[in-house]
Coordinates of C-alpha atoms in Angstrom, one line a residue:
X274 CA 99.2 70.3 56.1
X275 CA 100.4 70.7 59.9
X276 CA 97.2 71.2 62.0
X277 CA 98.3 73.3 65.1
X278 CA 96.4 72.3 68.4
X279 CA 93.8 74.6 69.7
X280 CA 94.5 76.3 73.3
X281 CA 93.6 73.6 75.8
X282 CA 90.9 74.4 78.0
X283 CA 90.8 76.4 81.2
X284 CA 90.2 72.7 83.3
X285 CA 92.9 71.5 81.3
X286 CA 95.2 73.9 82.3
X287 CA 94.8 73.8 85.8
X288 CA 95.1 70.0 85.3
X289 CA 98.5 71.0 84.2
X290 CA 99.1 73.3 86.3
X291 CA 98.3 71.1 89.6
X292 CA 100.0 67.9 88.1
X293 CA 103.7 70.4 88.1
X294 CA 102.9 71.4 91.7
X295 CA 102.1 67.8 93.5
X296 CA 102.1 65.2 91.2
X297 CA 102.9 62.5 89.6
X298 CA 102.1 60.7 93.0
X299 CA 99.0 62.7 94.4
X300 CA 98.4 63.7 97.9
X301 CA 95.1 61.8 99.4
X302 CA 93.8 65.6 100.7
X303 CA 94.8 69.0 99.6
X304 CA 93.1 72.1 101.4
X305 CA 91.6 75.2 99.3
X306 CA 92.0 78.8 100.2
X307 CA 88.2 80.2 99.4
X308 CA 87.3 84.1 99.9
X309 CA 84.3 84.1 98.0
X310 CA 85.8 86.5 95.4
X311 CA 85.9 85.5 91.5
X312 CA 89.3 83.8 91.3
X313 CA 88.5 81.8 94.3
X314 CA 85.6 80.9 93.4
X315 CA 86.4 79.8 89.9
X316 CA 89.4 77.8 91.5
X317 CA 87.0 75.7 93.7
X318 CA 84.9 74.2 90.8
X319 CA 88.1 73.9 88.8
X320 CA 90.0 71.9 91.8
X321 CA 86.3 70.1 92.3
X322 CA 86.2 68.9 89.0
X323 CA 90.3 68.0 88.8
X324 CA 89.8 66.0 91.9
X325 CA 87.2 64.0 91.3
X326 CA 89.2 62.5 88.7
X327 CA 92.2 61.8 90.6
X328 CA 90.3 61.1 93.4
X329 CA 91.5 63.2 95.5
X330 CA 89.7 64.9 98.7
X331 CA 89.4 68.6 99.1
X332 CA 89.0 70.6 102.5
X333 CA 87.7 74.4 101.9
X334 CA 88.6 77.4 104.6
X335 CA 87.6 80.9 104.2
X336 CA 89.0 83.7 106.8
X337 CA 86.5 86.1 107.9
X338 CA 89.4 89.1 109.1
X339 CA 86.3 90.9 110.9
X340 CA 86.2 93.9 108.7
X341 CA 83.7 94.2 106.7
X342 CA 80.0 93.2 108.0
X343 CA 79.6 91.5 104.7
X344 CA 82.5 89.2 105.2
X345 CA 80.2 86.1 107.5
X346 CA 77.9 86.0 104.8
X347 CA 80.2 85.9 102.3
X348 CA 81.8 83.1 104.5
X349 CA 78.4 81.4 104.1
X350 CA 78.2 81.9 100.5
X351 CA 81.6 79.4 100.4
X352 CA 80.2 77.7 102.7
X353 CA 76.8 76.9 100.9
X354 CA 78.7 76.5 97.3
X355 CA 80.7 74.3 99.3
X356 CA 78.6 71.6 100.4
X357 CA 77.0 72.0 96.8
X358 CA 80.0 70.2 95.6
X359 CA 80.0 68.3 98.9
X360 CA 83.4 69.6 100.2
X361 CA 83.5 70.3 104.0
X362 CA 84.0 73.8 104.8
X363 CA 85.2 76.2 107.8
X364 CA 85.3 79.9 108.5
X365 CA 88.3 81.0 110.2
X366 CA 87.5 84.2 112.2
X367 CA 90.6 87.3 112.6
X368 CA 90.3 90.7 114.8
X369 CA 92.8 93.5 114.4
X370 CA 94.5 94.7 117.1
X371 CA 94.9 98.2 115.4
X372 CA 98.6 97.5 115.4
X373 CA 100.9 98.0 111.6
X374 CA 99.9 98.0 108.5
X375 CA 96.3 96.5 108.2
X376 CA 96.9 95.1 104.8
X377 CA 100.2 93.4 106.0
X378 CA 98.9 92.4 109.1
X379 CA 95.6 90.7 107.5
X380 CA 97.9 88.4 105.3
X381 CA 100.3 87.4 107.5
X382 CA 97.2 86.5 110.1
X383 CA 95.8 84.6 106.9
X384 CA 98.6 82.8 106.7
X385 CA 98.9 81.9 110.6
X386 CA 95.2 81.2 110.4
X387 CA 95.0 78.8 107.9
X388 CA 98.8 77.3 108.8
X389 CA 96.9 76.4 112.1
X390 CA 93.7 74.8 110.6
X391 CA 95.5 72.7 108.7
X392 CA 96.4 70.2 110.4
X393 CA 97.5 66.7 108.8
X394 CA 96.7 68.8 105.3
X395 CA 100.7 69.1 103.1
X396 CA 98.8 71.3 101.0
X397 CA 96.8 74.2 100.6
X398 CA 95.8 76.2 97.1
X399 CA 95.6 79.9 96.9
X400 CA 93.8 81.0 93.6
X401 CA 96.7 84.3 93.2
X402 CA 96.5 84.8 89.1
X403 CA 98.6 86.3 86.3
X404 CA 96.9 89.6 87.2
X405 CA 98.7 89.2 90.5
X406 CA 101.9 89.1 89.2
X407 CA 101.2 91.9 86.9
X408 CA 100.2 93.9 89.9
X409 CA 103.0 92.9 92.5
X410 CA 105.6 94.3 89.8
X411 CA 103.9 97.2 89.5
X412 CA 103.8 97.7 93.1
X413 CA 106.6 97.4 94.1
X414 CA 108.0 99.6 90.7
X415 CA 106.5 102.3 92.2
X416 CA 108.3 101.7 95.9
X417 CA 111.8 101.2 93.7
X418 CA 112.3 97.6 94.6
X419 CA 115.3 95.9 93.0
X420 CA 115.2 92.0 91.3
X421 CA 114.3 90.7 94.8
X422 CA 110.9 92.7 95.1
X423 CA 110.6 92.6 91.3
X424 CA 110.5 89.0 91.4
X425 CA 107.4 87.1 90.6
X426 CA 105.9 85.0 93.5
X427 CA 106.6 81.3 93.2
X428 CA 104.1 78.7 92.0
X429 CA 104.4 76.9 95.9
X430 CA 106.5 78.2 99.2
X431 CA 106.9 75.6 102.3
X432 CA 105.5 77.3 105.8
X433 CA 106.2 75.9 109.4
X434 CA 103.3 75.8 111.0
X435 CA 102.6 77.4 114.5
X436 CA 102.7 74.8 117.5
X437 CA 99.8 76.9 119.2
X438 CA 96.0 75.7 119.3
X439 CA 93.6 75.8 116.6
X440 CA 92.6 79.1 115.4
X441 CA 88.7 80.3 116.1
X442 CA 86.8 78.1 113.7
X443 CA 83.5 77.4 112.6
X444 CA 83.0 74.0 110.6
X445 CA 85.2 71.0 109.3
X446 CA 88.7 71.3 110.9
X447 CA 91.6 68.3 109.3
X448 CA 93.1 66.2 112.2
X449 CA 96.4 67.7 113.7
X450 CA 99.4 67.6 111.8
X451 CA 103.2 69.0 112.4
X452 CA 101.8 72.0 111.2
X453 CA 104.0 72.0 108.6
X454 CA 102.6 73.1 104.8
X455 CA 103.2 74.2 101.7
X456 CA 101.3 77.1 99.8
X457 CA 100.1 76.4 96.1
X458 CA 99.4 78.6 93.2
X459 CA 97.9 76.7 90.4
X460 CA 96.1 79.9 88.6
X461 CA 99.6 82.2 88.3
X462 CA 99.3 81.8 84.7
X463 CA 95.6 82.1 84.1
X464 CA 94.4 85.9 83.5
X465 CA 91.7 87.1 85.7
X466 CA 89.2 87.9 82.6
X467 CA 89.3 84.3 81.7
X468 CA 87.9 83.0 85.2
X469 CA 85.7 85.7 85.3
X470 CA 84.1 84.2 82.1
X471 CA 84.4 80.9 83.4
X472 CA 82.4 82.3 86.5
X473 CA 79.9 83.8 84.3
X474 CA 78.9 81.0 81.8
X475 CA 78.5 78.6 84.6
X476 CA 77.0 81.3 86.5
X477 CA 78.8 80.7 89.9
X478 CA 78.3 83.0 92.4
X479 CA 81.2 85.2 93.8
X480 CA 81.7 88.6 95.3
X481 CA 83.3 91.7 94.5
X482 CA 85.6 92.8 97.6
X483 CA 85.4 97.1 97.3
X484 CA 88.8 97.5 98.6
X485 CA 89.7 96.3 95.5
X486 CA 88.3 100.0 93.6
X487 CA 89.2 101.8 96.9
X488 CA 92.3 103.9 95.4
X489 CA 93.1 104.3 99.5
X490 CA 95.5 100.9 98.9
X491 CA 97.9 100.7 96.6
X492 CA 97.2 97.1 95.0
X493 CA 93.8 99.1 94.1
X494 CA 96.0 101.8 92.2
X495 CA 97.8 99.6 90.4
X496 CA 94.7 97.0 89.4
X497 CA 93.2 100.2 88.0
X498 CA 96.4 100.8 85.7
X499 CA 96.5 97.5 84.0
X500 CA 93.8 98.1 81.4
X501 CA 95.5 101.5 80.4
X502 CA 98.7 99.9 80.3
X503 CA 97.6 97.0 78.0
X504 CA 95.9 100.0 75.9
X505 CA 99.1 101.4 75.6
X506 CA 101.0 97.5 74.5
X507 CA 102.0 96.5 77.9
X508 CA 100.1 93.4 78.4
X509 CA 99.2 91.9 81.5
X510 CA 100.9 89.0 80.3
X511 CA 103.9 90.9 79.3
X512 CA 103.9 92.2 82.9
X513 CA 103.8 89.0 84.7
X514 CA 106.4 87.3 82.1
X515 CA 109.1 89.9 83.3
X516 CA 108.5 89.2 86.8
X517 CA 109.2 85.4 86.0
X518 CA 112.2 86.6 84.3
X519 CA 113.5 88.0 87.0
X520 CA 112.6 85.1 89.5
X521 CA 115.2 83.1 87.7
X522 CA 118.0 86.3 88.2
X523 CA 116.9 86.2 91.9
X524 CA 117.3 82.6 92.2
X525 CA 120.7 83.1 90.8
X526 CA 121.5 85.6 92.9
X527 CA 120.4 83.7 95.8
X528 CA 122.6 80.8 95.0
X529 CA 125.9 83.6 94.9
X530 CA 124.9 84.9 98.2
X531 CA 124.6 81.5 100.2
X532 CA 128.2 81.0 98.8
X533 CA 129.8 83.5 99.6
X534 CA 127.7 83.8 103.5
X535 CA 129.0 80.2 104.2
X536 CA 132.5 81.9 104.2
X537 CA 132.5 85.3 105.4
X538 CA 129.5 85.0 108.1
X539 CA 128.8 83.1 111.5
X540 CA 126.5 82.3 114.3
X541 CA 126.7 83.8 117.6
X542 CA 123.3 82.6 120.0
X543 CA 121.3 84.3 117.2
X544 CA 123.7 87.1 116.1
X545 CA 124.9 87.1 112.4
X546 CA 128.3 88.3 112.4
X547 CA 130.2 89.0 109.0
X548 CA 134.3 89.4 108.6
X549 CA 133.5 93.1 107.2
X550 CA 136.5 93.2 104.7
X551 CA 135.3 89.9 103.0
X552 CA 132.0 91.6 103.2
X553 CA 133.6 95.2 101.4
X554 CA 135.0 93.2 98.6
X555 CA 131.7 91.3 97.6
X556 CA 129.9 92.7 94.8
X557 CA 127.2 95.5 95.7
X558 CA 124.2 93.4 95.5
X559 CA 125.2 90.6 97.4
X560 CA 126.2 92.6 100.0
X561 CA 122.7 93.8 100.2
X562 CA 121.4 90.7 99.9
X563 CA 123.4 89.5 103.0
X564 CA 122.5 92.5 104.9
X565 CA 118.9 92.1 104.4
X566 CA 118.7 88.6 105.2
X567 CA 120.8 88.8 108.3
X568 CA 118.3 91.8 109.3
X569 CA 115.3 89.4 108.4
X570 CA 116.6 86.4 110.2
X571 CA 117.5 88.5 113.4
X572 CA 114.1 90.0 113.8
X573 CA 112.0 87.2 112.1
X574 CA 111.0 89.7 109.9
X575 CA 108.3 89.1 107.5
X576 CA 110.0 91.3 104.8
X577 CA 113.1 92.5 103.7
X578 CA 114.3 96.6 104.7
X579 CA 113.7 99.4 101.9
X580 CA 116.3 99.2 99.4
X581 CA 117.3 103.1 100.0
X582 CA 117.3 102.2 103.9
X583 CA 119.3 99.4 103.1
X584 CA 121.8 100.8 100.5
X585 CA 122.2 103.7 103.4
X586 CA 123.2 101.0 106.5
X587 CA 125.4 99.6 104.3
X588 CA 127.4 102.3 103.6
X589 CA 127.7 103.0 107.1
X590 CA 128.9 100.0 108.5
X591 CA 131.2 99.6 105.2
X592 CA 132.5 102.8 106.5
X593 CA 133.4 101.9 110.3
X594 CA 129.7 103.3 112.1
X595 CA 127.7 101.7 113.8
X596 CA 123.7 101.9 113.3
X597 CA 119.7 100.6 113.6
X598 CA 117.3 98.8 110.8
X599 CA 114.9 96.8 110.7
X600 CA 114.8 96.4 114.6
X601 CA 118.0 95.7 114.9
X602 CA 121.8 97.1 115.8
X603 CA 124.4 96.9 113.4
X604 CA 127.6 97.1 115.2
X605 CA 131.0 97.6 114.0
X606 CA 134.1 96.5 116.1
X607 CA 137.0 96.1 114.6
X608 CA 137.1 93.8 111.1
X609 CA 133.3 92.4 112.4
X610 CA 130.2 93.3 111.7
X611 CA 127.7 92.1 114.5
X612 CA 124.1 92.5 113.7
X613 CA 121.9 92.1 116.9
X614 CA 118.6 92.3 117.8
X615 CA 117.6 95.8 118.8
X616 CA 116.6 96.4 122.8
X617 CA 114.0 99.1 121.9
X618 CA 112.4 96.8 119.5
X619 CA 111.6 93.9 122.2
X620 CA 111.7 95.7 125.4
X621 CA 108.2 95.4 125.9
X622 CA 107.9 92.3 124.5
X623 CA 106.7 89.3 126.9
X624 CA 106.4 85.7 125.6
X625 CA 103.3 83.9 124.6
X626 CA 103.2 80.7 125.5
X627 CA 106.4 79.2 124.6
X628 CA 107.2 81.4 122.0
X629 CA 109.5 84.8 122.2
X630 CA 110.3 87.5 119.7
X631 CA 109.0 84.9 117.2
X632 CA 112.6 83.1 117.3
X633 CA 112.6 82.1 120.4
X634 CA 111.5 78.7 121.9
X635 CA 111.1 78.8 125.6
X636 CA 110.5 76.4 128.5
X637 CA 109.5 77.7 132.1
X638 CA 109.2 74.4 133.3
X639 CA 105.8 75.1 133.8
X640 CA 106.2 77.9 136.3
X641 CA 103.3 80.3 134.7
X642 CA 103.9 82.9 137.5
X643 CA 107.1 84.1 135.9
X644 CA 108.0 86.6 132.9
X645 CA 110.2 86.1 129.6
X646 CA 110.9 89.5 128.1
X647 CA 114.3 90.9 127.4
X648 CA 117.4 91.5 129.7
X649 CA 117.8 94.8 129.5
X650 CA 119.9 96.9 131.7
X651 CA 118.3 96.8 134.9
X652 CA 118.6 92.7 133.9
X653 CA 122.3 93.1 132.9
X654 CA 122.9 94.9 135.9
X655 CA 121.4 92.5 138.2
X656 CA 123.1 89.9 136.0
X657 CA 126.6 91.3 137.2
X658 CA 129.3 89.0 136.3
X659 CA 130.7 89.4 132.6
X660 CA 129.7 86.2 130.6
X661 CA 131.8 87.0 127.6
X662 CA 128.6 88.3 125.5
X663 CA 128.4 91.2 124.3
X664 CA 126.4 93.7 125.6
X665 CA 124.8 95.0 123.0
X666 CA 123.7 91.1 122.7
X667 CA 122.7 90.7 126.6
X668 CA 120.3 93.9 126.3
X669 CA 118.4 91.5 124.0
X670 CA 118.6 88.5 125.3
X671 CA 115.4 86.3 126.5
X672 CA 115.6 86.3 130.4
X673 CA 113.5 85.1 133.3
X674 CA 112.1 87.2 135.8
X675 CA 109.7 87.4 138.7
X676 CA 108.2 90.9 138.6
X677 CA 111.4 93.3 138.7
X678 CA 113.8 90.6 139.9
X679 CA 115.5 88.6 137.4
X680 CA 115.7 84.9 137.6
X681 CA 117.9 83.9 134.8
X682 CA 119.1 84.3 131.9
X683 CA 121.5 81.6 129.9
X684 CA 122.9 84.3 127.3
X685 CA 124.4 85.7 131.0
X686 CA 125.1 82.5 132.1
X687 CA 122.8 83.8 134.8
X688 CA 120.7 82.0 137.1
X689 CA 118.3 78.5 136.4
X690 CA 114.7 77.9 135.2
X691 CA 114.8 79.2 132.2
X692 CA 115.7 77.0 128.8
X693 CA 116.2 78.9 125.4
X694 CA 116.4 77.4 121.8
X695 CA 116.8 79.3 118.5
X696 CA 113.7 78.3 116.3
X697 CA 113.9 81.1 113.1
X698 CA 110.2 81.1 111.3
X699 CA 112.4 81.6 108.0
X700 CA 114.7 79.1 108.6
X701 CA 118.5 78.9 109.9
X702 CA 121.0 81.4 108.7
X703 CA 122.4 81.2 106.0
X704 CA 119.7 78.6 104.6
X705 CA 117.1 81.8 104.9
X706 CA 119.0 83.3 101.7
X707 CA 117.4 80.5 99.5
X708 CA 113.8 80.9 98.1
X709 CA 111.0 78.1 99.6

């Protein structure tokens, strides 16, 4: 008689789960990504009790984003769990600036938060779940995404670091690294009910965060909708199983698009340019998937445009006009398609430290009295002699001035002081079409 194996336990399983994402040769330190809420908190005991066994040493950092007054003590509650399972621990404290989106502007600081603590750390483990991936398709169902959007999130995505200095931090930093680091999520198929039992049996403390009932976001919305759903035969699991499915469409679509880029598109000092008639006899959704990654990689965009915006600038430019997405100019001239950054976008953009527009490296030479912000046309005019760029390119470009008087700029071949280097957070084009 054949005896079938039981289901392996929930520790087991994240064994598994962490042995696909970094092993068979184990870092020496991997960092954990703690809020205090239940699937965090189930994740550190389950990566404390995995490491111990491999031997392996754990860093935890929490993110206090400044707002909710609950947040530092639920900080301290990782904090006091932490050194309970004698893991050193920091808080990493965030304030809003009011400015976007708050939710989008709270992960990506998460992200540039915990890129900086870092430090020497490859790795760091984010406890997002199956009920994640059953949530992100919803969402972005109900915005009309296509497979790109649909797409479940991958088990680990690389990050450049920042070069900047440590972020405000209270408690166990690692030493400094290249900044470099890769994202890991070694719960995405573990349901959140299960680590909420696991939570309750051992009786862990955790935290319920409100905005996850507050039907003001829409992650909330659709949370609320899985147990109906399910009621109805559409499974969590179901859910988060498409998603996957459609990861491996995207990833094949990714692969189509990065062929065909490396012969119908080029570089121009950060410009993508296409040859628009190889670009009208692509299929449909390649062309968008070009489109949106040029627009991406030209305004180091953290997302891709709205598929109906995106459809709609495609049809433009396919048809001869000339237009503005995403923060930047798409700009027909003859059989090419330039896609520049957009003046409006950056014209009151000035660089911080040696960083502009996000793509931008910059040296001054140390001359901290000076500006970097764009061009623009009292810049161009100033500028006076025609460099070959352009000038829908020049409005745009990074440029050195004292006050109103403009010191240089190399996209003008204008002046000295100023050097420039193209440094992309998503990566060169057309590498940025491939998943990390």
């Amino acid at each position: 008689m054949l005896v079938r194996p039981g289901p392996a336990s929930l520790d087991q399983r994240f064994a598994d789960a962490m042995g696909r994402l970094v092993g068979p040769d184990f870092p020496t330190d991997i960092g954990l990504a703690v809020s205090g809420g239940g699937d965090s908190m189930a994740m550190l005991h389950l990566a404390a009790g995995w490491a111990r066994v491999f031997g392996i040493r754990l860093w935890v950092v929490t993110v206090d984003h400044g707002l909710r007054r609950e947040a530092p003590q639920e900080a301290a509650m990782v904090a006091d769990e932490a050194a309970g399972l004698n893991l050193p621990h920091a808080t990493l404290r965030w304030h809003w600036d009011g400015q976007g989106n708050l939710m989008g502007a709270a992960r990506r600081a998460r992200l540039d938060l915990i890129g900086r603590w870092s430090g020497n750390l490859c790795h760091v483990c984010f406890a997002h779940t199956e009920d994640d991936l059953a949530e992100g398709l919803l969402m972005r169902l109900s915005r009309g995404s296509g497979v790109e959007g649909l797409s479940a999130i991958a088990p680990s995505r690389n990050h450049d670091g920042p070069d900047d200095a440590p972020p405000d931090v209270a408690g166990d930093m690692p030493l400094r690294g290249d900044g470099t680091w890769i994202q890991l999520r070694p719960l995405l198929e573990i349901p959140r009910a299960e680590l909420r039992h696991y939570l309750k049996v051992l009786k862990i403390p955790f935290t319920d965060d409100p905005t996850n009932i507050d039907d003001t976001y829409l992650r909330a919305r659709m949370r609320a909708l899985l147990d109906p759903l399910e009621d109805a035969g559409l499974a969590r699991s179901t859910l988060a199983a498409t998603s996957r499915r459609l990861a491996r469409a995207r990833d094949a679509l990714e692969a189509r698009a990065f062929d065909v880029a490396t012969r119908i598109a080029a570089m121009d000092h950060g410009d993508v340019l296409f040859d628009r008639d190889g670009l009208a006899a692509t299929e449909a959704d390649t062309q968008l998937r070009l489109l949106a990654a040029a627009l991406q990689y030209v305004a180091s965009a953290d997302y891709r445009p709205r598929e109906a915006a995106l459809e709609a600038a495609l049809d433009r430019v396919l048809s001869g006009g000339d237009t503005a997405l995403h923060g930047c100019r798409l700009v027909v001239r003859g059989d090419r398609l330039r896609i520049v950054r957009e003046y409006e976008a950056v014209k009151d953009t000035v660089a911080e430290g040696d960083v502009w527009d996000r793509r931008w490296r910059i040296s001054t030479f140390g001359n901290k009295d000076l500006t970097v912000r764009a061009l623009g046309p009292d810049g161009a005019a100033q500028a006076g002699r025609d460099s070959g760029a352009p000038h829908v390119s020049l409005l745009s470009a990074p440029a050195l001035f004292d006050g109103e008087r403009l010191i240089a700029c190399p996209r003008a071949e204008f002046g000295a002081g100023l050097e420039v280097r193209l440094a992309p957070p998503r990566g060169e084009f057309p590498q940025c079409l491939l998943s990390h």
